[in-house]
Coordinates of C-alpha atoms and ligand atoms in Angstrom, one line a residue:
X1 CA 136.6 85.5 128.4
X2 CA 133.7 85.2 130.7
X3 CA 133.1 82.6 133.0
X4 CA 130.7 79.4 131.5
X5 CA 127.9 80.0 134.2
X6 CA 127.5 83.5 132.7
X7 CA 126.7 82.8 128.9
X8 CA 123.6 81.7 127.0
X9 CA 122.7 80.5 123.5
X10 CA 121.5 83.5 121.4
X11 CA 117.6 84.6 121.0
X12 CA 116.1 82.0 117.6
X13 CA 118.8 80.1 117.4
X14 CA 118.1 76.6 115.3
X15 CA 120.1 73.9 115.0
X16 CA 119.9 72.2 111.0
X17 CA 121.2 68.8 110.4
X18 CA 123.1 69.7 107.1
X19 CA 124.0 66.9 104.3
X20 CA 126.0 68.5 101.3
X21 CA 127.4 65.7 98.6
X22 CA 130.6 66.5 96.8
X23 CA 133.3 65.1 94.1
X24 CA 136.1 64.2 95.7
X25 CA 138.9 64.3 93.2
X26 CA 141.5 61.8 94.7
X27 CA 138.9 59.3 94.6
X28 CA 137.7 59.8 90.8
X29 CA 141.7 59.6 90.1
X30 CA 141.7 56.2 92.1
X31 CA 138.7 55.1 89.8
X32 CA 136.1 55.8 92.3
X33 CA 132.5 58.0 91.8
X34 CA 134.5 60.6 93.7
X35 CA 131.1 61.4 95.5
X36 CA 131.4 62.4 99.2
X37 CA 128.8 63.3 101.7
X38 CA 130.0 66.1 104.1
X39 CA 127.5 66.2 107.4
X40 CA 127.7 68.9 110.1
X41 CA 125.1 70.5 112.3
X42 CA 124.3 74.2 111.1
X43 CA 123.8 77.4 112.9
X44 CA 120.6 79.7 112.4
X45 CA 120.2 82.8 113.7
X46 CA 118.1 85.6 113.0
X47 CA 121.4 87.9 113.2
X48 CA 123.1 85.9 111.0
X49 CA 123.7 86.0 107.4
X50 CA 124.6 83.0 106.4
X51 CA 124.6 79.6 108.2
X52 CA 127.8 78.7 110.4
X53 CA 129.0 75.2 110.3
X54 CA 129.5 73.9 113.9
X55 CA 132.7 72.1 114.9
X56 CA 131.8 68.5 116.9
X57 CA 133.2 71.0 120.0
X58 CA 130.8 74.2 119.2
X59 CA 127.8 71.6 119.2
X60 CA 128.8 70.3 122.3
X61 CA 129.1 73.6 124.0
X62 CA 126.2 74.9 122.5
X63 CA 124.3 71.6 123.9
X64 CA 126.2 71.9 127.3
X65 CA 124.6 75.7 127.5
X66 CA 121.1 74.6 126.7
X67 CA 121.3 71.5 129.3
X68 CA 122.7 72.9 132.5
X69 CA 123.0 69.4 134.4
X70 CA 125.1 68.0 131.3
X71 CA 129.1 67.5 131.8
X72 CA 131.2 68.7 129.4
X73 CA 133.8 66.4 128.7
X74 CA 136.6 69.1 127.1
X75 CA 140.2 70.0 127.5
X76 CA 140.2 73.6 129.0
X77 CA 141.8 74.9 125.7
X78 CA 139.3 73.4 123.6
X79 CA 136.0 74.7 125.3
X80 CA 137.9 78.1 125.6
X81 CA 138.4 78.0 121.3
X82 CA 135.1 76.2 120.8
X83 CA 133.6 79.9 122.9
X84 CA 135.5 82.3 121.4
X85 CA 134.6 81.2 117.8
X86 CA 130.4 81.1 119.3
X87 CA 131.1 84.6 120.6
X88 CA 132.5 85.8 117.4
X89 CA 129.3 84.6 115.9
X90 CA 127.2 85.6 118.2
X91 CA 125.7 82.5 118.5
X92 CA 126.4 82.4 122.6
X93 CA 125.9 85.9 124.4
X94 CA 126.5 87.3 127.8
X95 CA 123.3 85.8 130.2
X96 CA 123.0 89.3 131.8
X97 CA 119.1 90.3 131.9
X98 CA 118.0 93.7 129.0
X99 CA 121.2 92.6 127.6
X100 CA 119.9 92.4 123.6
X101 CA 120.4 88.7 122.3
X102 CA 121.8 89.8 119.2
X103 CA 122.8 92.8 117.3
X104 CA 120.6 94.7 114.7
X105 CA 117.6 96.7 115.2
X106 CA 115.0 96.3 118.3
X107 CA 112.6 95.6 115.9
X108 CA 113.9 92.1 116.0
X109 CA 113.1 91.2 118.8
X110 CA 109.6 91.2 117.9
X111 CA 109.7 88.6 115.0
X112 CA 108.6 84.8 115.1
X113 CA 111.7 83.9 115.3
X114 CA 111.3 80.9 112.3
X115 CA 110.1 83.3 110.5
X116 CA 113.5 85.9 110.7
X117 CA 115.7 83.0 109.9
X118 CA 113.5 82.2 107.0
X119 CA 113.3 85.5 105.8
X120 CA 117.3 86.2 107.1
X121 CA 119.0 83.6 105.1
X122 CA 116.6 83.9 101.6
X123 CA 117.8 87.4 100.8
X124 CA 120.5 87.1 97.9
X125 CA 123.4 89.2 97.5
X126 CA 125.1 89.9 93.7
X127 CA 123.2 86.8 92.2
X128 CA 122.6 86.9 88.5
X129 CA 119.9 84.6 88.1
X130 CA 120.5 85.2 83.9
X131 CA 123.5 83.0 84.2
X132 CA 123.6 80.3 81.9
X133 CA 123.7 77.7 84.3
X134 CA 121.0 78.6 85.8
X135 CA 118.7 79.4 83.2
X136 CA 119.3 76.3 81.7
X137 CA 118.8 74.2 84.6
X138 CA 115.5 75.7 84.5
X139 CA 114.3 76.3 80.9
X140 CA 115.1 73.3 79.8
X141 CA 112.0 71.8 80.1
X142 CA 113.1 68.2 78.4
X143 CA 115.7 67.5 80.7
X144 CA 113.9 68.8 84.0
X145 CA 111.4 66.0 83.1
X146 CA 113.7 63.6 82.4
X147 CA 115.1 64.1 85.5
X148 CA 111.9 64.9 88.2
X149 CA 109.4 63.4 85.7
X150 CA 106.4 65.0 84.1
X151 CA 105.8 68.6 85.6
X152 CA 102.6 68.2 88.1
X153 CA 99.7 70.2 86.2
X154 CA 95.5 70.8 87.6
X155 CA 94.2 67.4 86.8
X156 CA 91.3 67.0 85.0
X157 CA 88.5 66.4 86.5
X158 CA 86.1 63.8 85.3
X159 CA 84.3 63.2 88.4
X160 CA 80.8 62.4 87.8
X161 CA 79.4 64.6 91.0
X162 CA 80.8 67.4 89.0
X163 CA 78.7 70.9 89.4
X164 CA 79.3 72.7 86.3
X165 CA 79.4 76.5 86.3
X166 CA 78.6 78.9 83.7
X167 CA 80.7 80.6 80.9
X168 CA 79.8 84.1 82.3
X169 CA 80.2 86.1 78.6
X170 CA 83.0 88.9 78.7
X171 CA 82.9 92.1 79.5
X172 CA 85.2 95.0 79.5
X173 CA 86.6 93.4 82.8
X174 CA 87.9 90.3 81.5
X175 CA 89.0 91.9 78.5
X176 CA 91.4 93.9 80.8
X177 CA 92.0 90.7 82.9
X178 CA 93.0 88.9 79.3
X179 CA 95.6 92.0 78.5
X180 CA 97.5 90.9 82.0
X181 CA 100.2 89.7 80.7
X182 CA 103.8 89.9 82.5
X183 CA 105.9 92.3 80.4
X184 CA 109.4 91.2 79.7
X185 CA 109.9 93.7 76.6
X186 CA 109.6 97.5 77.3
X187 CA 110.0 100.3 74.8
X188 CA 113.2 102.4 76.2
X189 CA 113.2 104.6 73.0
X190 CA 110.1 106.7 74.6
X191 CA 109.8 108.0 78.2
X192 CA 106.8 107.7 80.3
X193 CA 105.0 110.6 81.0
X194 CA 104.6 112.0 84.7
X195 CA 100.7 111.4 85.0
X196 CA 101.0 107.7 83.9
X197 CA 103.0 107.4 86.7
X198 CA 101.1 109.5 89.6
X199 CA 98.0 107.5 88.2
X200 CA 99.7 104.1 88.8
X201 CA 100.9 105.4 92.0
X202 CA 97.6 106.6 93.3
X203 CA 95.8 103.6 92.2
X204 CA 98.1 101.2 94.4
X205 CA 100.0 102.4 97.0
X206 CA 98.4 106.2 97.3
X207 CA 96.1 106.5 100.4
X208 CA 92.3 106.1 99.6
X209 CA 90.7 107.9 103.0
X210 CA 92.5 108.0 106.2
X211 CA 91.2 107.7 110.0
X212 CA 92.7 109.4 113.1
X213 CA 91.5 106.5 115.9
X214 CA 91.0 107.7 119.2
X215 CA 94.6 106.5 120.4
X216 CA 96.2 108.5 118.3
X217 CA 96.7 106.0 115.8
X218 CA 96.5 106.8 112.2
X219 CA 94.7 104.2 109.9
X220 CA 94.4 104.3 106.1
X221 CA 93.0 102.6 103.2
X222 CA 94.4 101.1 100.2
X223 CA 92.5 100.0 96.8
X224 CA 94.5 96.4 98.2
X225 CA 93.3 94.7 101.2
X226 CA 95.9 94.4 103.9
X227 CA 96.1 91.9 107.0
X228 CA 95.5 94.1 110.4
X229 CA 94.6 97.6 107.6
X230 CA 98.7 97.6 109.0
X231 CA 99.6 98.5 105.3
X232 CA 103.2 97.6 105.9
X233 CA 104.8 98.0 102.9
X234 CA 105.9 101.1 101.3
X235 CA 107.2 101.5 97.6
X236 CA 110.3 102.3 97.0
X237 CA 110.9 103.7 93.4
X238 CA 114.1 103.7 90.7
X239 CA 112.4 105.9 87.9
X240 CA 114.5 105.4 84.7
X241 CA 112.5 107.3 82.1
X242 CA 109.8 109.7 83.2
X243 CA 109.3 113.3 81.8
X244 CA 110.0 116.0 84.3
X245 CA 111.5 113.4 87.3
X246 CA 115.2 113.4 87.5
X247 CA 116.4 109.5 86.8
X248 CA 116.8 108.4 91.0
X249 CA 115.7 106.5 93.8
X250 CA 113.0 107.7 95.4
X251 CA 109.9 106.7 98.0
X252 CA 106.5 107.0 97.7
X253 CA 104.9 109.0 100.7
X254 CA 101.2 107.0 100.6
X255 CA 99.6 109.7 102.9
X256 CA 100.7 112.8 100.6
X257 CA 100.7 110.9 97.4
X258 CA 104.3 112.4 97.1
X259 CA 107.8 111.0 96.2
X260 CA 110.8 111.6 98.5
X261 CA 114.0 112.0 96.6
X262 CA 116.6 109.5 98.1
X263 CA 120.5 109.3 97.5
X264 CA 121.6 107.7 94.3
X265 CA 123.2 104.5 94.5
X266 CA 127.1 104.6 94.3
X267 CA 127.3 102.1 91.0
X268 CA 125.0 104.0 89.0
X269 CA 121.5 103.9 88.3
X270 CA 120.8 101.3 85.6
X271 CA 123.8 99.1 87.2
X272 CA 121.8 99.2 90.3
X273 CA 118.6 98.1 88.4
X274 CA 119.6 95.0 87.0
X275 CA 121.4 94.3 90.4
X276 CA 118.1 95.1 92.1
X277 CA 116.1 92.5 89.8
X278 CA 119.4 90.1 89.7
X279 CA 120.7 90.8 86.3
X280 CA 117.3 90.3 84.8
X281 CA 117.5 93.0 82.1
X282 CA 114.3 92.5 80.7
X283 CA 112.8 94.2 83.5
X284 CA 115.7 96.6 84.5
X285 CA 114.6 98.4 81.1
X286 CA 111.0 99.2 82.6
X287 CA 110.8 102.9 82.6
X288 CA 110.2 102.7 86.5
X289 CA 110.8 99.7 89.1
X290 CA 109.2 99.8 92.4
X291 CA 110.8 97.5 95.4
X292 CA 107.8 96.5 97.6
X293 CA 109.4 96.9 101.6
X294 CA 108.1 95.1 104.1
X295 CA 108.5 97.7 107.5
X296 CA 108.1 95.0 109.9
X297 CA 107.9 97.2 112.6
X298 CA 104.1 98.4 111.5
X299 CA 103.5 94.4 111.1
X300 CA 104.7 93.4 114.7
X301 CA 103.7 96.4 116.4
X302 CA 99.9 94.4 116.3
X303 CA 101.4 90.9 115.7
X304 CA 104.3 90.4 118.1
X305 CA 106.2 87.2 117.3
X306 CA 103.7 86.3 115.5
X307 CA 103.8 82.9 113.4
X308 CA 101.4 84.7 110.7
X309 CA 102.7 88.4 110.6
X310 CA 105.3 87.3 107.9
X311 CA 103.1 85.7 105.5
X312 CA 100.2 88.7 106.0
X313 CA 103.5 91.1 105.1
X314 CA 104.4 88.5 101.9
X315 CA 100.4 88.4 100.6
X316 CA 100.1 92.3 101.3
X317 CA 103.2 92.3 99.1
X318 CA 101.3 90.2 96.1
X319 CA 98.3 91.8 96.3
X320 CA 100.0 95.3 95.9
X321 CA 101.4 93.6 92.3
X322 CA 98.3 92.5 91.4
X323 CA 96.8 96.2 91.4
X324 CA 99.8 97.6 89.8
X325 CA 99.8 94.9 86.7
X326 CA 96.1 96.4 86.9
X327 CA 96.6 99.7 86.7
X328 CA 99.5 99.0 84.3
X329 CA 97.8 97.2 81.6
X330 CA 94.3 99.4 82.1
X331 CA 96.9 102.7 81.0
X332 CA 98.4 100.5 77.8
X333 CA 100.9 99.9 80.2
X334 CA 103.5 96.6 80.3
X335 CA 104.0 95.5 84.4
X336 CA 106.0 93.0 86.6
X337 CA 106.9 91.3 89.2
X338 CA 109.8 90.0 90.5
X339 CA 111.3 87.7 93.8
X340 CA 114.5 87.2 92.5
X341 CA 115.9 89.8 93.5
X342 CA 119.3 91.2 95.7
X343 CA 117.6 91.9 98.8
X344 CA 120.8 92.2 100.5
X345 CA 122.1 95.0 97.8
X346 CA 118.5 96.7 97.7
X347 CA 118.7 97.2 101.7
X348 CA 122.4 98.4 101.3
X349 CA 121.2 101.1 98.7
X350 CA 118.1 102.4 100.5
X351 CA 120.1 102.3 103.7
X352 CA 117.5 100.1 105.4
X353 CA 117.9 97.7 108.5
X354 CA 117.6 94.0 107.1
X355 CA 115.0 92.7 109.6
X356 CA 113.4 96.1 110.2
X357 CA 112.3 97.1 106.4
X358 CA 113.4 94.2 103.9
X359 CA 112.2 93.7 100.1
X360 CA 110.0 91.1 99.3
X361 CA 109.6 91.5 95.5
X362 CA 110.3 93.9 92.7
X363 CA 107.6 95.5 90.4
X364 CA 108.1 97.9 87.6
X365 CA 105.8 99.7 84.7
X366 CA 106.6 101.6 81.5
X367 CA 105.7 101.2 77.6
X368 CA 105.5 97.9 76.1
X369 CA 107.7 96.7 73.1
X370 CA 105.8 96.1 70.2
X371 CA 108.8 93.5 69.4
X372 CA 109.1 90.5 71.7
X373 CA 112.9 89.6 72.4
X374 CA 112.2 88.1 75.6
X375 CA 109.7 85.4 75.9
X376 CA 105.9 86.1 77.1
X377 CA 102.7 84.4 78.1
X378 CA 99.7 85.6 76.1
X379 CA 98.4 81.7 74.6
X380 CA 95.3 83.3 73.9
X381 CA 97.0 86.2 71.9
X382 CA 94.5 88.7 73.8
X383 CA 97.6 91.2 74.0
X384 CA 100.1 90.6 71.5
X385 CA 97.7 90.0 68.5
X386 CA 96.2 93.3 69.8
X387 CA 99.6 95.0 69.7
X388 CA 101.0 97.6 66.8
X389 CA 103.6 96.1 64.9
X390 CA 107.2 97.3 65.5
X391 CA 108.4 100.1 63.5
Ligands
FMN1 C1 105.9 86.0 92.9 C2 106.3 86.0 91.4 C3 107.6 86.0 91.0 C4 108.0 86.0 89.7 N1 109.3 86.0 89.4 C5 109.7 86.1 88.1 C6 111.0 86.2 87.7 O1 111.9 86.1 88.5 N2 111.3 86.3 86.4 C7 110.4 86.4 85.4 O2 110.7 86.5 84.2 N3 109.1 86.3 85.7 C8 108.7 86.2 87.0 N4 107.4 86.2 87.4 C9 106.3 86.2 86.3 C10 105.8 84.8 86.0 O3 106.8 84.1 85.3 C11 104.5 84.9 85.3 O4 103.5 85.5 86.1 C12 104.0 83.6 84.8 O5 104.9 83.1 83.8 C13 102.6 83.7 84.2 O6 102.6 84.7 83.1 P1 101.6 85.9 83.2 O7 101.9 86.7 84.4 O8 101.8 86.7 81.9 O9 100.2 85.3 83.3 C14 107.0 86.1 88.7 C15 105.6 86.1 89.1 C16 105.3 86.1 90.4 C17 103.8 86.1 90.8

């Protein structure tokens, strides 16, 4: 065990003040509410994947560490249990200088470090977010407004220093725009074939024109705007259904416009895709999915510990969707988007480093249903009025 003098407290740690409430049942048996408040101080680290709850002994330590004239009033045993368990975690590291502060990739090093906890303990692993439970607490619409009252809505606005604008009339534009509609019912009796997808491909994540600068550095354009022109998220592919591509995980090269087989996932293909998109099966049927990954790397190599880098990597990530429901709906196509996903489980299936290249949503394209099984948002009817009826 090394000596106290020789530790330190681990690169982003944050300390949370945590408040969980409980039903305690030997107090509803006594004919008490049962409810119980357990408090603790909470652990964050970027290297950590879920929070550690701190003993009253750990939180001393910790505090002892990060105030050098304070006296630590514990038995020998106790600080020597209290820092094995903070080694274990990580959460106290050997002070020696280039030693790294915790484990994982150098990349990071180079986060804000509020933003790698954020990002760090968000991913899910194995959730099904179909599960009755949770569905219910959320599509019950009644009871969420009995409970939070009325759902907060754009207000309207009856100001009389209002500047009304003009009904511009539609064009061909809107009319695409109106057809936008988030598909949740896709057609898997046809497969999709190979040039819809290249087209989608090329329209969003292919590379437009490229630059060499004089650095050596290799710039290139997307048909979506990207903070720094970093472009730091690449498209990772499960194609289902699409003539002349074997069923697989693949990624999209942007610079060659070109897809790079990758190793199947061990559960299977279609278990994988509804694991991906957390058992949300209305979009594992898409005919192809595409996980948008962040590579930080790209990010921080211009914004180091940066407290904007994340959200620039999150908005590249929406505007890339936004072009692909585009492209989708312009080829007849059905499109998504998803952010509940398994992060945690994508990473372990494309064999990426969590804080070096992480998902941040889930797309997918294919053929729409003309039957719709699973709810959709088209009030105006501009899509499903429009649609063939179902054979
Ligand atoms: C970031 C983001 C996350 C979303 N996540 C889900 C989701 O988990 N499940 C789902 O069915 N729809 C999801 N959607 C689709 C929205 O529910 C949909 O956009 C919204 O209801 C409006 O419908 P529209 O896209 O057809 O206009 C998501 C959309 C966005 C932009």
């Amino acid at each position: 065990m090394p000596s106290f003098a020789d530790l330190r407290c681990c690169d982003g740690l944050h300390l949370q003040w945590h408040e969980e409430p409980g039903v305690e049942l030997h107090g509803l048996l006594a004919g008490k509410t049962g409810l119980t408040v357990r408090r603790a101080w909470r652990a964050l680290a970027p290297h950590l994947e879920t929070p550690v709850t701190l003993t009253p002994d750990q939180w001393h330590v910790l505090s002892a560490l990060t105030n050098p004239g304070t006296t630590l009033a514990l038995q020998e045993d106790a600080l020597q249990h209290a820092l094995q368990e903070l080694l274990a975690h990580a959460l106290v590291v050997p002070a020696r200088p280039n030693m790294p502060a915790h484990r994982g990739h150098p990349a990071d090093q180079e986060w804000w470090p509020l933003a790698a906890v954020m990002h760090r303990m968000s991913r899910w692993q194995g959730v099904d977010s179909t599960h009755a439970s949770v569905r219910a607490e959320v599509l019950d619409m009644a009871a969420m407004t009995a409970r939070r009252g009325p759902m907060p809505t754009a207000s309207p606005a009856t100001d009389a220093t209002l500047h009304a604008l003009p009904r511009v009339p539609a064009d061909d534009f809107d009319a695409l725009l109106a057809r936008r509609v988030t598909c949740r019912n896709f057609d898997t009796s046809r497969s999709l074939p190979s040039e819809l997808l290249a087209q989608l491909l090329q329209r969003t994540f292919a590379a437009q024109g490229q630059v060499r600068m004089r650095n050596g550095a290799l710039l290139f354009k997307r048909n979506a705007p990207s903070g720094g022109g970093l472009h730091p998220i690449d498209a990772y592919l499960l194609v289902r259904d699409v003539d002349g591509i074997r069923p697989g995980l693949y990624r999209h090269a942007p610079l060659e416009h070109a897809l790079q087989p990758l190793p199947a996932p061990p559960e299977g293909l279609e278990a994988f895709a509804r694991r991906a998109v957390s058992q949300q099966h209305w979009f594992a049927e898409a005919h192809v999915l595409v996980m948008l990954v962040a590579n930080f790397p790209r990010t921080f190599w211009k914004y180091r510990r940066h407290n904007k880098a994340y959200r620039v990597a999150i908005l590249d990530a929406g505007h890339l969707s936004q072009l692909l429901y585009l492209a989708a709906t312009q080829a007849g196509l059905g499109a998504f988007v998803t952010a509940a996903i398994n992060e945690v489980d994508i990473e372990q299936a494309l064999d990426l480093q969590p804080l070096a290249d992480s998902p941040l949503a889930v797309c997918g394209f294919g053929w729409r249903s003309g039957l719709m099984t699973t709810t959709e948002f088209d009030p105006a009817g501009a899509l499903w009025e429009a649609l063939p009826a179902h054979e």
